[in-house]
Amino acid sequence: MLIGNFKERYEADEAIFRTTRSRVWLGIAVALIVAFPFVGNSYHLYMAGLIGINIIAATGINILTGYTGLISLGHAAFMGVGAYTVAWLSNNVGLPFYICLPLGGLVAAAVGVVVGIPSLRIKGLYLAIATLAAQFILGFVFNEWEPVTGGGRGTSLAAAEIGGIVLDTEFELYWLIVVVMVLALLFARNLFRTRVGRAFIAVRDRDISAEVMGINLLRTKLTAFALSSFYAGLAGGLMAYFFKVVSPEQYTFSVSIFMLAAVVVGGMGTILGGILGAIFMTLIPEILGEITQIFGAGAVAMLSSAREVVFGLLIVGFLVFEPRGLAQIWKRIKRVYEIWPFRT
Amino acid sequence: MTDISLSQRILRISRRAALGCALAATLGFAASVSTGAAHADDEIVWGASMPLTGPFAKAGVLGEKGLRAFIGYTNATGGINGRQIKLIAEDSGYVPDKALAIFKQVMASDEKAVVFYGDSTGFSKLVAPELNDRYKILVGGTSFATDLTDEAAHPFQFMPGPSYADQIGILLKYISDNAGGKTPRVALFYSNTEFGRDPIASARATAAKLGIEIVEEIETKPAGVDVAPEVIKLRRAKPDYVIFHGFVTSVWPEVMKQSLQSGVKAMFMGTFWAMEPAIIKKMGPLADHYMGVFPYRYYWDQAESSTLQTMAAVTKAPYLPTYFVQTWFSGMIFAETIKRTLDAGKPLTGENLKAAFNSLQNWDTGGLIGVPVSVRNNSIPVGRIYKGNSATGSLDAVSDWIVLE
C-alpha cells in the first residue's frame, strides 16, 4: 500500500513521473511500444499508426477545448491544412519530411490563429458555430483550389525518406509516428507546468478572473488556437505520409466530431484523456467488427447496424457512469491497487 | 463504515459491469485476432469492404448480398476448378480509412486474399500506392471513376462497366445519333463532388467532337439544394437534353419535376447510380421524361440472359436491384480471371490475374451485357440507353448496345 511520496530535492518534486510505481509503468509502456512492431502484423501496425496520429490530433483539441475551454468543430480542417501543406511542399519544393512536417504544423497554426480571432468576442456554442464555419470554408478551399490541392481528386505524395531509408511500410511509419507522438505528448505535458499552460486553465475556469490576475486574454486564447492547430497540422502531415494520398474527404466535419468525441470520452483536460479517448474511438469499432465476425459471415450485414448502436451506447454509457472520461476510470482503478487491501 | 444509498450501490455495480463488459470485449477481440477462422488450404479467399452502415448502407447491404449470392452459387456448382471460394467481408461504413484497414487486415491474416472488392473511389485511391508497390492483388469495386482507367497508375484495379467519362460518352453518342440533322443542345447538371466533376472535362471534349452544343453547365451540392434558381437557368438555356451526374437519389428528381412544370421541353438523362428501377418507380409520370445509360440488362429481361435467370433462381426474388447485379457481375469477373489463371497453370498473383482480366476479349457474360465484351483500360466500355416507362414502372431499352472505341 502506498502511504506517502517522500521527496528530498526540488527536482524530484518537479519530475513528471514522481513515484517508482509510475516509472515502472512508464518502463512497461515503453517496452510494449518498442516490442509491438516486432510482434504485430501490418494490420496491427496500421491500426497502431492511426491511433498514434489520432492521439496527436486529440491532444491538440484537448489543449484548446479541454484545457482552455474553447470549443472547436474545425479540427479536421486544420489537419487538412497540415496535410495539404506537407503534400505541396514535398511535391513542389522537394523538402524532406522532417522540414515538411513542422512547416505543415506551422501553417495550420497560422490558419488556427485567424480562425481563433472571433474567440475574443464569443465563446461556448457561438464559438462552436464560428469554428464550424471554418471547417466548411477550409473544406471548400480543399475542393476548389485545384492547382494546390488537386481539387476533389486530391493529391498524392512520395513516401517520407531519411538517410536513404524510405518510410513506406507500416513498420517504418510506426517509428516515425511514435517519435512525433512522444515528443508531442511530452511537450503538452510540460506545457501545463508552465505559466502559459496554467494561463490556459485559468481562462477556461473563469476568463474574467484570469484577466484580473494579469493574463492577456488575446494572447492566451490565440496561443491555444495556434498550439491546438499546430498539433492538428502535425497529425494531418503524418496522415499524408501514412496514406501517401491527401483528399478532401479525409478531413470532413465528421472527423472533427470524432476528435471532439475522443477527448470527451477520454477525459477533457488531461493528457491521458486524449490518449485513452483516441485509442477507444479508433479501436472499439474494430473490436466490435471482430465480434460481429464471430457470429458468422451471414450475420455481418445484420450485425453491422447493431454494432453502430453498441458503439453509441458504449460512448453514452461511459459518459453516464463517468463524465470525466476514461482517464478518471483509470485513476480510480489505480487508486484501488494503491490503497489495497483497503477500500475507498 | 458509512452507509451508501441503493442508487450508489447500483452505480457501483453498473460501473463494474461496464468495465467487465469492456474487458470481455477486449479479450474476445484478442482471441478472434489471434486464432483467426480456419480455412481449407485449397480455398480461394476473396476480401471485400462493404458500406453496410453509413450513407450508402442500403446499397451496401444489397451489394454484399449480390457478392455472397454469387459465391454461394459458384461454390454449390463446384467452385472454381474444384476450389471453393471463401469471402471475408466487413463493414466499412463508407469510410475510406476503414476500408483500407479491412484491406490490410485481410492481407495480413493467414487467409491472404487474392482479389478484393472495394466500396468507394476514396478507397480505390487510398489503396493504390501500396497496392501497386506491395500487395499486388486484383481489386475491383463500386467505383467507375475515370482516373482508374489509367492503367499505368492503377495496374491492378478494374471496374465492372464503363467509366463515368465513357457513360457520358455513350449518352452523347446516342444524342448525336438521334439528332436528325440538328445541332443538339445539351445542359450538364452535376454535383460539386469528385464523383460529379469526374466526367465533365471529357464530356466537353466529346460534345465538341460530336458537334453537340453544351448550352449550360450547372454545378450544385450533392444534396439539400434549392433547385428553383437552377431550373430558371435551364429554362433560359432551352436544352434538348439535360444530363445529370454525381447524384444518387436526391436533387435531380426535383430538378426534373420543377423543370417540366415550368415548361422546359427537354429529355433528362442519368448515369449508372441513378438508374435503379426502384427510383424510377417512385417518379410516377415523370419517368417518361427520363432516360439514361446502364451497362447491364435489367431483371425483367431474363429471357435474354442466362446470368439473370441464374440470379433469379438463386435469390428466388422477384426483383434484382442494380447494386446486387453490380456485385454479382464483379464476382463473375473475379471468378473468370481466377479460372483463366488456374487453367494456364499460373499462380494467383496480381500480375497474372490482371493479365487474365486483360484477356477478356469478346467474353460472353451470359447475356447480362447483350454483346460479347472486351475490356479496355481497366473498364468495359459498353452501355445501352434505357428510357423510363411510367405505365410499367420499368426502363425500356431504346438503343442497341453501344460500344465505345
XYZ file of C-alpha atoms in Angstrom:
749
model
C 0.000 0.000 0.000
C 1.281 3.441 -0.962
C 1.190 5.628 2.147
C 3.309 8.588 1.128
C 5.538 10.111 -1.516
C 8.608 11.489 0.212
C 10.999 13.698 -1.745
C 14.307 15.257 -0.758
C 15.020 17.506 -3.748
C 13.043 20.041 -5.776
C 13.972 18.181 -8.989
C 12.258 15.078 -7.639
C 9.181 17.109 -6.789
C 9.076 18.609 -10.277
C 9.527 15.318 -12.114
C 6.680 14.213 -14.402
C 6.857 10.630 -13.173
C 7.343 11.073 -9.457
C 6.883 7.630 -7.957
C 8.740 4.393 -8.558
C 5.459 2.784 -9.454
C 4.721 5.347 -12.184
C 8.253 4.952 -13.536
C 7.752 1.185 -13.665
C 4.523 1.703 -15.597
C 6.357 4.045 -17.936
C 9.053 1.415 -18.467
C 6.426 -1.212 -19.251
C 4.701 1.148 -21.708
C 7.998 1.933 -23.458
C 8.875 -1.768 -23.649
C 5.460 -2.568 -25.146
C 5.704 0.261 -27.683
C 9.190 -0.876 -28.732
C 8.278 -4.563 -28.884
C 4.930 -4.102 -30.635
C 6.143 -3.701 -34.246
C 8.160 -6.908 -33.960
C 5.137 -8.986 -32.951
C 2.283 -7.218 -34.757
C 1.403 -7.765 -38.401
C 0.855 -4.993 -40.943
C -2.820 -4.606 -39.958
C -1.915 -4.189 -36.278
C 0.763 -1.664 -37.207
C -1.676 0.166 -39.468
C -4.115 0.473 -36.572
C -1.289 1.495 -34.215
C -0.238 4.184 -36.702
C -3.794 5.504 -36.935
C -4.047 5.530 -33.144
C -0.769 7.443 -32.874
C -1.952 10.075 -35.356
C -5.327 10.328 -33.609
C -3.589 10.739 -30.240
C -1.636 13.730 -31.572
C -4.782 15.277 -33.068
C -6.853 14.554 -29.932
C -4.153 16.086 -27.729
C -4.353 19.166 -29.925
C -8.083 19.585 -29.450
C -7.653 18.773 -25.758
C -5.313 21.760 -25.393
C -7.985 24.011 -26.874
C -11.207 22.515 -25.570
C -10.138 20.521 -22.518
C -7.590 22.916 -21.062
C -8.622 26.324 -22.410
C -12.382 25.780 -22.616
C -12.654 26.946 -26.226
C -14.763 24.529 -28.216
C -13.707 23.796 -31.783
C -15.612 21.992 -34.512
C -12.991 22.706 -37.143
C -10.139 20.495 -36.003
C -10.245 18.233 -39.077
C -9.866 21.267 -41.330
C -6.640 22.214 -39.529
C -5.449 18.640 -40.014
C -6.250 19.085 -43.680
C -4.221 22.304 -43.835
C -1.227 20.412 -42.415
C -1.711 17.516 -44.827
C -2.025 19.690 -47.926
C 0.947 21.833 -46.861
C 3.098 18.740 -46.451
C 1.959 17.330 -49.808
C 2.547 20.612 -51.618
C 5.974 21.205 -50.079
C 7.008 17.636 -50.755
C 5.811 17.669 -54.383
C 6.744 21.199 -55.421
C 9.695 22.218 -53.264
C 11.083 18.743 -52.683
C 11.636 19.333 -48.976
C 12.325 16.308 -46.757
C 9.631 15.152 -44.350
C 11.396 16.479 -41.238
C 11.083 20.001 -42.668
C 7.640 19.488 -44.225
C 6.031 18.170 -41.026
C 6.822 21.149 -38.760
C 6.021 23.542 -41.610
C 2.663 21.792 -42.016
C 2.069 22.347 -38.306
C 3.098 25.999 -38.550
C 0.830 26.780 -41.499
C -2.050 25.069 -39.671
C -1.182 27.129 -36.575
C -1.297 30.351 -38.609
C -4.713 29.405 -40.008
C -5.803 28.441 -36.486
C -4.889 31.885 -35.178
C -7.042 33.535 -37.842
C -9.954 31.232 -37.030
C -9.393 31.850 -33.328
C -9.759 35.628 -33.553
C -13.556 35.502 -33.008
C -12.904 33.648 -29.724
C -12.064 37.011 -28.189
C -15.677 38.076 -28.578
C -17.605 34.837 -28.475
C -17.456 31.577 -26.606
C -19.409 28.387 -25.994
C -21.908 27.461 -28.648
C -21.265 30.654 -30.614
C -17.570 29.828 -30.936
C -18.504 26.294 -31.939
C -20.525 27.714 -34.829
C -17.651 30.029 -35.829
C -15.195 27.128 -35.930
C -17.796 25.070 -37.777
C -17.819 27.778 -40.429
C -14.023 27.484 -40.631
C -14.408 23.756 -41.196
C -16.670 24.313 -44.183
C -14.717 27.253 -45.600
C -11.479 25.272 -45.489
C -13.299 22.219 -46.892
C -14.406 24.431 -49.790
C -10.816 25.592 -50.290
C -9.570 21.978 -50.333
C -12.138 21.155 -53.014
C -11.754 24.248 -55.157
C -8.117 25.362 -55.015
C -7.211 22.778 -57.611
C -3.677 23.934 -58.551
C -2.564 23.418 -54.947
C -4.890 20.782 -53.503
C -5.754 18.776 -56.596
C -9.437 19.603 -56.060
C -11.899 16.819 -55.338
C -9.492 14.237 -56.729
C -6.902 15.186 -54.118
C -3.177 14.830 -54.492
C -0.579 12.178 -53.828
C 2.946 12.425 -52.489
C 6.079 10.313 -52.293
C 6.902 8.348 -49.165
C 8.941 10.058 -46.449
C 12.661 9.335 -46.616
C 15.512 9.750 -44.161
C 19.146 8.823 -44.723
C 18.287 6.662 -47.714
C 15.606 4.761 -45.783
C 12.197 5.078 -47.405
C 9.428 5.088 -44.805
C 6.798 3.339 -46.892
C 5.683 0.385 -44.799
C 3.642 0.359 -41.598
C 6.724 -0.811 -39.702
C 8.841 2.189 -40.662
C 5.995 4.674 -40.370
C 5.206 3.306 -36.920
C 8.535 4.586 -35.618
C 8.091 7.991 -37.210
C 4.611 8.339 -35.716
C 5.715 7.105 -32.288
C 8.614 9.568 -32.137
C 6.413 12.517 -33.156
C 3.660 11.372 -30.789
C 6.011 11.056 -27.797
C 7.514 14.488 -28.468
C 4.034 15.988 -28.852
C 2.815 14.390 -25.601
C 5.914 15.430 -23.661
C 5.542 18.997 -24.877
C 1.851 19.047 -23.946
C 2.533 17.521 -20.533
C 5.204 20.104 -19.783
C 3.156 22.949 -21.215
C 0.739 22.725 -18.308
C 3.575 23.044 -15.833
C 4.440 26.458 -17.285
C 2.853 29.889 -16.946
C 1.376 29.633 -20.440
C -0.336 26.321 -19.694
C -1.639 27.486 -16.356
C -2.976 30.601 -18.081
C -4.965 28.322 -20.416
C -6.542 26.620 -17.414
C -7.265 29.941 -15.728
C -9.012 31.190 -18.884
C -11.069 28.012 -19.010
C -12.117 28.230 -15.377
C -13.043 31.943 -15.437
C -11.718 34.208 -18.142
C -12.671 37.458 -16.376
C -10.837 36.398 -13.209
C -7.880 35.342 -15.335
C -7.746 38.774 -16.928
C -7.928 40.434 -13.498
C -4.974 38.260 -12.473
C -2.951 39.742 -15.336
C -3.410 37.155 -18.034
C -3.597 38.627 -21.510
C -6.741 37.012 -22.905
C -5.970 37.899 -26.504
C -2.552 36.311 -26.412
C -3.615 33.306 -24.366
C -6.610 32.350 -26.472
C -4.757 32.799 -29.742
C -1.799 30.807 -28.388
C -4.192 27.999 -27.502
C -5.657 28.076 -31.009
C -2.178 28.161 -32.542
C -0.901 25.249 -30.460
C -4.025 23.172 -30.989
C -3.890 23.772 -34.742
C -0.172 23.030 -34.793
C -0.909 19.604 -33.317
C -3.693 19.111 -35.852
C -1.359 20.135 -38.691
C 1.276 17.729 -37.424
C -1.278 14.904 -37.296
C -2.527 15.821 -40.776
C 1.032 15.855 -42.117
C 1.656 12.414 -40.672
C -1.596 11.226 -42.230
C -0.368 12.485 -45.603
C 2.787 10.363 -45.310
C 0.791 7.480 -43.849
C -1.655 7.225 -46.786
C 0.501 8.965 -49.421
C -2.757 10.469 -50.645
C -4.479 13.653 -49.475
C -8.100 14.242 -50.443
C -10.884 16.473 -49.058
C -12.966 13.535 -47.842
C -10.274 12.647 -45.294
C -10.809 15.924 -43.432
C -14.544 16.332 -43.163
C -16.774 17.560 -40.366
C -17.303 14.002 -39.111
C -13.566 13.783 -38.381
C -13.818 16.957 -36.277
C -16.666 15.369 -34.330
C -14.607 12.189 -33.960
C -11.749 14.161 -32.385
C -14.042 16.077 -30.074
C -15.777 12.852 -29.030
C -12.379 11.275 -28.363
C -11.428 13.909 -25.775
C -14.899 13.909 -24.222
C -14.866 10.121 -23.849
C -11.220 10.043 -22.798
C -11.473 12.892 -20.326
C -11.130 16.585 -21.077
C -8.284 18.490 -19.556
C -5.940 15.554 -19.029
C -3.191 14.325 -21.346
C -4.122 10.732 -20.525
C -7.714 11.508 -21.551
C -6.655 12.405 -25.088
C -4.609 9.225 -25.336
C -7.302 6.909 -23.980
C -10.048 8.634 -25.967
C -8.145 8.279 -29.248
C -7.441 4.612 -28.523
C -11.067 3.970 -27.576
C -12.571 5.741 -30.572
C -10.195 4.073 -33.032
C -10.197 0.578 -31.598
C -13.738 -0.029 -30.387
C -15.311 -0.085 -33.869
C -12.611 -2.596 -34.881
C -13.223 -4.731 -31.811
C -16.959 -4.685 -32.411
C -16.300 -5.564 -36.062
C -14.282 -8.583 -34.958
C -17.047 -9.643 -32.618
C -19.623 -9.496 -35.456
C -17.314 -11.773 -37.494
C -17.515 -14.379 -34.739
C -21.239 -14.745 -35.421
C -20.524 -15.962 -38.936
C -20.282 -14.482 -42.386
C -24.021 -14.364 -42.978
C -24.620 -12.217 -39.916
C -22.159 -9.478 -40.864
C -24.684 -7.330 -42.735
C -27.290 -7.638 -39.988
C -24.921 -7.102 -37.076
C -23.098 -4.150 -38.632
C -26.005 -1.855 -37.867
C -26.222 -3.271 -34.345
C -22.510 -2.556 -33.980
C -23.100 1.144 -34.603
C -25.768 1.113 -31.893
C -23.459 -0.662 -29.454
C -20.682 1.837 -30.214
C -23.059 4.696 -29.489
C -24.301 3.043 -26.312
C -20.745 2.487 -25.108
C -19.995 6.202 -25.505
C -23.226 7.154 -23.725
C -22.512 4.543 -21.039
C -19.095 5.959 -20.307
C -20.471 9.481 -20.160
C -23.275 8.465 -17.787
C -21.141 6.395 -15.454
C -18.025 8.534 -15.655
C -18.493 12.014 -17.145
C -14.835 12.752 -16.547
C -13.985 10.039 -19.015
C -11.729 7.063 -19.280
C -8.875 8.930 -17.611
C -10.922 9.148 -14.414
C -11.799 5.441 -14.596
C -8.106 4.673 -14.929
C -7.395 6.950 -11.960
C -9.952 5.097 -9.852
C -8.540 1.722 -10.833
C -5.080 2.975 -9.865
C -6.371 4.131 -6.516
C -7.826 0.689 -5.791
C -4.487 -1.068 -6.058
C -2.588 1.805 -4.439
C -4.513 1.516 -1.183
C -5.182 -2.226 -1.384
C -6.193 -4.130 0.801
C -8.267 -1.191 1.985
C -11.250 0.039 0.018
C -12.272 3.565 -0.893
C -18.046 2.467 7.522
C -20.569 4.909 6.068
C -23.903 3.786 4.669
C -24.316 4.112 0.940
C -27.596 4.563 -0.830
C -29.169 1.998 -3.126
C -28.569 4.202 -6.162
C -24.883 4.464 -5.304
C -24.711 0.694 -4.976
C -26.392 0.245 -8.348
C -23.986 2.713 -9.895
C -21.029 0.873 -8.412
C -22.300 -2.470 -9.694
C -23.016 -0.937 -13.066
C -19.528 0.506 -13.266
C -18.084 -2.897 -12.507
C -20.402 -4.462 -15.053
C -19.417 -1.896 -17.671
C -15.725 -2.488 -17.026
C -16.316 -6.242 -17.110
C -18.066 -5.944 -20.456
C -15.242 -3.821 -21.856
C -12.681 -6.361 -20.644
C -14.679 -9.253 -22.110
C -14.945 -7.428 -25.442
C -11.195 -6.805 -25.487
C -10.454 -10.448 -24.696
C -12.914 -11.504 -27.385
C -11.099 -9.293 -29.886
C -7.728 -10.646 -28.860
C -8.991 -14.212 -29.159
C -10.545 -13.645 -32.557
C -7.455 -11.879 -33.907
C -5.033 -14.447 -32.594
C -6.902 -17.556 -33.669
C -8.444 -16.472 -36.959
C -11.000 -18.621 -38.692
C -9.922 -21.915 -40.103
C -9.956 -22.401 -43.835
C -9.062 -25.215 -46.140
C -5.732 -24.987 -47.953
C -7.236 -25.031 -51.415
C -9.854 -22.378 -50.664
C -9.549 -19.183 -52.645
C -10.034 -16.196 -50.364
C -11.791 -13.049 -51.542
C -11.825 -9.903 -49.440
C -14.417 -7.134 -49.509
C -15.166 -3.885 -47.754
C -18.854 -3.050 -47.905
C -20.712 0.078 -46.732
C -23.179 -1.883 -44.574
C -23.679 1.192 -42.403
C -23.385 4.893 -43.167
C -24.791 6.955 -46.031
C -24.794 4.129 -48.613
C -25.863 1.342 -46.276
C -28.855 0.380 -48.394
C -26.730 -0.103 -51.491
C -24.013 -1.793 -49.442
C -26.320 -4.382 -47.896
C -27.744 -5.269 -51.323
C -24.254 -5.319 -52.826
C -22.960 -7.640 -50.127
C -25.882 -9.964 -50.804
C -25.007 -9.984 -54.506
C -21.373 -10.937 -53.949
C -22.288 -13.529 -51.342
C -25.018 -14.994 -53.555
C -22.595 -15.314 -56.458
C -20.015 -17.040 -54.253
C -22.666 -19.359 -52.781
C -23.829 -20.299 -56.257
C -20.268 -20.847 -57.549
C -19.332 -22.985 -54.554
C -22.527 -25.033 -54.874
C -21.739 -25.712 -58.527
C -18.199 -26.952 -57.940
C -16.265 -23.787 -57.181
C -13.510 -22.547 -59.479
C -11.767 -25.591 -60.948
C -12.968 -27.538 -57.931
C -11.720 -24.989 -55.405
C -14.152 -23.294 -53.068
C -14.270 -19.531 -52.556
C -14.218 -18.012 -49.094
C -15.417 -14.429 -48.684
C -14.144 -12.197 -45.885
C -16.405 -9.143 -45.981
C -16.578 -6.386 -43.406
C -18.448 -3.163 -42.939
C -16.543 -0.021 -43.892
C -19.304 2.489 -43.092
C -18.264 4.095 -46.429
C -15.159 5.483 -44.707
C -12.083 5.039 -46.945
C -9.649 4.747 -43.982
C -11.778 1.997 -42.535
C -11.994 0.208 -45.903
C -8.201 0.373 -46.096
C -7.988 -1.111 -42.588
C -10.187 -4.008 -43.749
C -7.959 -4.495 -46.787
C -4.843 -4.566 -44.595
C -6.485 -6.884 -42.111
C -7.401 -9.329 -44.850
C -3.927 -9.138 -46.362
C -2.193 -9.540 -43.002
C -4.139 -12.619 -41.977
C -3.153 -16.187 -42.821
C -6.017 -16.252 -45.278
C -4.430 -13.880 -47.751
C -6.980 -12.744 -50.291
C -6.194 -12.990 -53.991
C -8.851 -10.474 -55.000
C -10.576 -7.627 -53.162
C -13.818 -5.724 -53.716
C -13.538 -2.101 -52.583
C -16.517 0.090 -51.824
C -15.625 3.592 -52.962
C -13.459 5.750 -55.186
C -11.875 7.039 -51.968
C -10.739 3.516 -51.118
C -9.502 2.874 -54.670
C -7.255 5.909 -54.408
C -6.066 5.277 -50.850
C -5.110 1.696 -51.606
C -3.374 2.486 -54.909
C 0.171 3.366 -53.687
C 0.558 0.202 -51.620
C -1.439 -1.988 -53.982
C 0.923 -1.100 -56.818
C 4.167 -1.495 -54.868
C 3.435 -4.076 -52.233
C 0.240 -6.068 -52.170
C -0.280 -6.554 -55.925
C -3.666 -8.278 -55.990
C -6.628 -7.703 -58.289
C -9.030 -5.082 -56.928
C -12.472 -4.268 -58.271
C -15.322 -2.353 -56.708
C -18.093 0.157 -56.918
C -16.050 2.947 -58.433
C -16.394 3.898 -62.090
C -14.003 6.841 -61.627
C -12.326 7.860 -64.865
C -8.943 8.100 -63.110
C -8.988 4.335 -62.649
C -8.854 3.825 -66.418
C -5.225 4.944 -66.294
C -3.595 1.517 -66.453
C -0.138 2.860 -65.656
C -1.332 4.467 -62.410
C -3.726 1.646 -61.486
C -2.256 -1.586 -62.867
C -4.223 -3.862 -60.504
C -7.663 -2.243 -60.484
C -10.697 -2.564 -62.726
C -14.338 -1.505 -62.901
C -17.223 -3.756 -63.919
C -18.556 -1.435 -66.607
C -17.821 1.824 -68.409
C -16.099 4.694 -66.587
C -18.142 7.806 -65.837
C -16.491 9.559 -68.791
C -17.470 6.633 -71.024
C -21.022 6.655 -69.626
C -21.416 10.301 -70.602
C -19.717 9.455 -73.897
C -22.373 6.794 -74.577
C -25.146 9.279 -73.762
C -23.622 11.898 -76.079
C -23.208 9.338 -78.857
C -26.883 8.438 -78.518
C -27.824 12.130 -78.647
C -25.642 12.661 -81.712
C -27.052 9.583 -83.494
C -30.606 10.781 -82.857
C -30.076 14.445 -83.672
C -31.851 14.260 -87.032
C -29.553 16.803 -88.675
C -29.953 19.409 -85.935
C -27.209 20.561 -83.547
C -28.323 19.079 -80.233
C -28.344 21.417 -77.229
C -27.198 19.758 -74.014
C -27.048 21.012 -70.422
C -24.712 19.321 -67.932
C -26.058 19.237 -64.370
C -23.601 17.793 -61.870
C -22.663 17.816 -58.195
C -19.626 19.658 -56.871
C -18.057 16.403 -55.666
C -15.234 14.401 -57.168
C -17.943 11.978 -58.364
C -19.892 14.798 -60.025
C -16.976 16.535 -61.693
C -15.311 13.324 -62.843
C -16.560 13.180 -66.464
C -17.163 16.878 -67.161
C -13.915 17.758 -68.966
C -14.266 14.631 -71.077
C -17.936 15.457 -71.760
C -16.982 18.882 -73.136
C -14.357 17.358 -75.424
C -16.673 14.577 -76.653
C -19.507 17.033 -77.253
C -17.226 19.261 -79.330
C -16.102 16.248 -81.354
C -19.673 15.093 -81.998
C -20.954 18.567 -82.868
C -23.102 18.890 -79.751
C -23.545 22.301 -78.165
C -23.172 22.489 -74.375
C -25.610 25.301 -73.631
C -25.425 25.270 -69.837
C -23.321 23.784 -67.061
C -24.815 23.771 -63.584
C -22.881 22.638 -60.547
C -24.649 22.158 -57.207
C -24.174 20.461 -53.874
C -24.953 16.726 -53.957
C -27.943 17.141 -51.629
C -30.035 19.781 -49.871
C -30.219 22.137 -52.837
C -32.821 24.820 -53.517
C -33.309 23.895 -57.155
C -35.533 26.820 -58.215
C -32.683 29.109 -59.410
C -31.137 26.212 -61.327
C -34.461 25.486 -63.018
C -34.624 29.106 -64.195
C -31.164 28.687 -65.757
C -32.354 25.558 -67.545
C -35.451 27.356 -68.828
C -33.305 30.137 -70.260
C -30.820 27.715 -71.842
C -33.565 25.742 -73.652
C -31.649 22.454 -73.831
C -32.831 19.392 -75.763
C -31.200 17.149 -73.162
C -30.180 17.628 -69.538
C -27.543 15.159 -68.324
C -27.367 14.607 -64.553
C -24.286 13.171 -62.931
C -22.929 12.936 -59.404
C -26.228 12.404 -57.601
C -27.864 9.202 -56.434
C -31.403 9.768 -55.242
C -31.574 13.451 -54.408
C -31.636 16.770 -56.326
C -32.230 15.513 -59.860
C -35.835 14.232 -59.408
C -36.808 17.637 -58.009
C -34.994 19.470 -60.819
C -36.854 17.323 -63.338
C -40.185 17.923 -61.676
C -39.833 21.693 -61.421
C -38.311 21.987 -64.907
C -41.171 20.123 -66.535
C -43.699 22.152 -64.543
C -42.067 25.373 -65.698
C -42.132 24.377 -69.354
C -38.627 23.065 -70.024
C -39.032 20.772 -73.012
C -36.024 18.551 -72.567
C -35.249 14.892 -72.091
C -33.470 14.236 -68.798
C -30.643 11.713 -68.605
C -28.675 9.948 -65.876
C -25.742 7.642 -65.315
C -25.218 4.287 -63.553
C -26.105 5.021 -59.922
C -29.249 6.951 -60.912
C -30.581 4.061 -63.000
C -32.036 1.971 -60.189
C -35.555 0.767 -61.106
C -36.843 1.462 -57.578
C -36.080 5.170 -58.101
C -37.823 5.168 -61.485
C -40.931 3.582 -59.980
C -41.166 6.345 -57.392
C -41.004 9.002 -60.113
C -44.503 8.286 -61.424
C -45.394 10.111 -64.664
C -42.027 11.929 -64.612
C -40.366 8.650 -65.566
C -41.484 9.127 -69.184
C -39.132 12.113 -69.418
C -36.120 10.261 -68.068
C -33.545 8.089 -69.734
C -30.009 7.024 -69.017
C -27.099 4.737 -69.612
C -26.754 1.330 -67.994
C -24.267 -1.396 -68.908
C -26.377 -4.451 -68.000
C -29.753 -5.911 -68.762
C -32.459 -5.361 -66.156
C -34.078 -8.273 -64.351
C -37.235 -8.145 -66.483
C -35.089 -9.150 -69.496
C -34.404 -12.572 -68.002
C -35.465 -14.352 -71.178
C -32.430 -12.828 -72.897
C -29.884 -13.626 -70.198
C -28.890 -16.911 -68.609
C -26.965 -14.961 -65.963
C -30.088 -13.091 -64.876
C -32.013 -16.381 -64.840
C -29.361 -17.840 -62.517
C -29.551 -14.800 -60.234
C -33.328 -15.070 -60.085
C -33.172 -18.814 -59.379
C -30.580 -18.355 -56.622
C -32.322 -15.473 -54.896
C -35.909 -16.523 -55.638
C -36.619 -12.799 -55.528
C -38.953 -11.084 -57.952
C -36.676 -8.068 -58.137
C -32.893 -7.708 -58.537
C -31.567 -4.273 -57.550
C -28.777 -2.577 -59.512
C -26.382 -2.861 -56.566
C -26.958 -6.620 -56.346
C -26.356 -7.099 -60.080
C -23.187 -4.972 -59.993
C -21.505 -7.035 -57.276
C -22.651 -10.320 -58.812
C -21.072 -9.251 -62.103
C -17.876 -8.188 -60.272
C -17.840 -11.693 -58.791
C -18.165 -13.135 -62.296
C -15.133 -11.141 -63.440
C -13.088 -12.237 -60.415
C -14.066 -15.883 -60.953
C -13.335 -15.798 -64.686
C -9.885 -14.226 -64.216
C -9.032 -16.740 -61.486
C -10.213 -19.623 -63.679
C -8.164 -18.439 -66.650
C -5.087 -18.054 -64.438
C -5.503 -21.513 -62.942
C -6.148 -23.027 -66.387
C -2.861 -21.512 -67.560
C -1.140 -23.219 -64.622
C -0.039 -19.899 -63.161
C -0.085 -18.790 -59.503
C -2.845 -16.379 -58.450
C -0.715 -13.246 -58.328
C -1.964 -9.783 -59.160
C 0.103 -9.671 -62.346
C -1.311 -12.989 -63.588
C -4.866 -12.100 -62.597
C -4.621 -8.731 -64.312
C -3.239 -10.388 -67.447
C -6.206 -12.767 -67.300
C -8.524 -9.764 -66.895
C -6.992 -8.118 -69.968
C -7.526 -11.368 -71.876
C -11.300 -10.897 -71.517
C -11.922 -10.134 -75.178
C -15.257 -10.979 -76.784
C -16.242 -12.537 -73.464
C -19.783 -13.825 -73.145
C -21.346 -12.566 -69.915
C -24.318 -14.886 -70.214
C -26.354 -12.133 -71.775
C -26.041 -9.771 -68.800
C -24.396 -7.454 -71.291
C -26.023 -8.031 -74.665
C -22.845 -8.208 -76.709
C -19.577 -10.064 -76.128
C -17.418 -7.663 -74.156
C -13.779 -6.702 -74.469
C -12.047 -4.951 -71.605
C -10.090 -1.791 -72.290
C -8.195 0.483 -69.899
C -9.389 -1.358 -66.752
C -13.006 -0.953 -67.853
C -15.768 -2.420 -70.003
C -16.789 0.468 -72.261
C -20.248 -0.810 -73.201
C -23.678 0.505 -72.349
C -27.215 0.816 -73.534
C -29.735 3.625 -73.313
C -32.883 2.907 -71.331
C -35.960 5.117 -71.093
C -38.344 5.298 -68.158
C -41.833 3.929 -68.601
C -44.343 5.245 -66.090
C -47.010 2.721 -67.136
C -44.879 -0.297 -66.253
C -42.546 1.352 -63.741
C -39.606 -0.063 -65.644
C -36.904 1.126 -68.026
C -37.187 0.160 -71.691
C -34.155 -0.239 -73.921
C -34.237 2.428 -76.645
C -30.864 1.770 -78.193
C -28.737 -1.140 -79.185
C -25.623 -1.855 -77.151
C -23.191 0.997 -77.693
C -19.535 0.004 -77.612
C -17.126 2.923 -77.373
C -13.973 2.620 -79.437
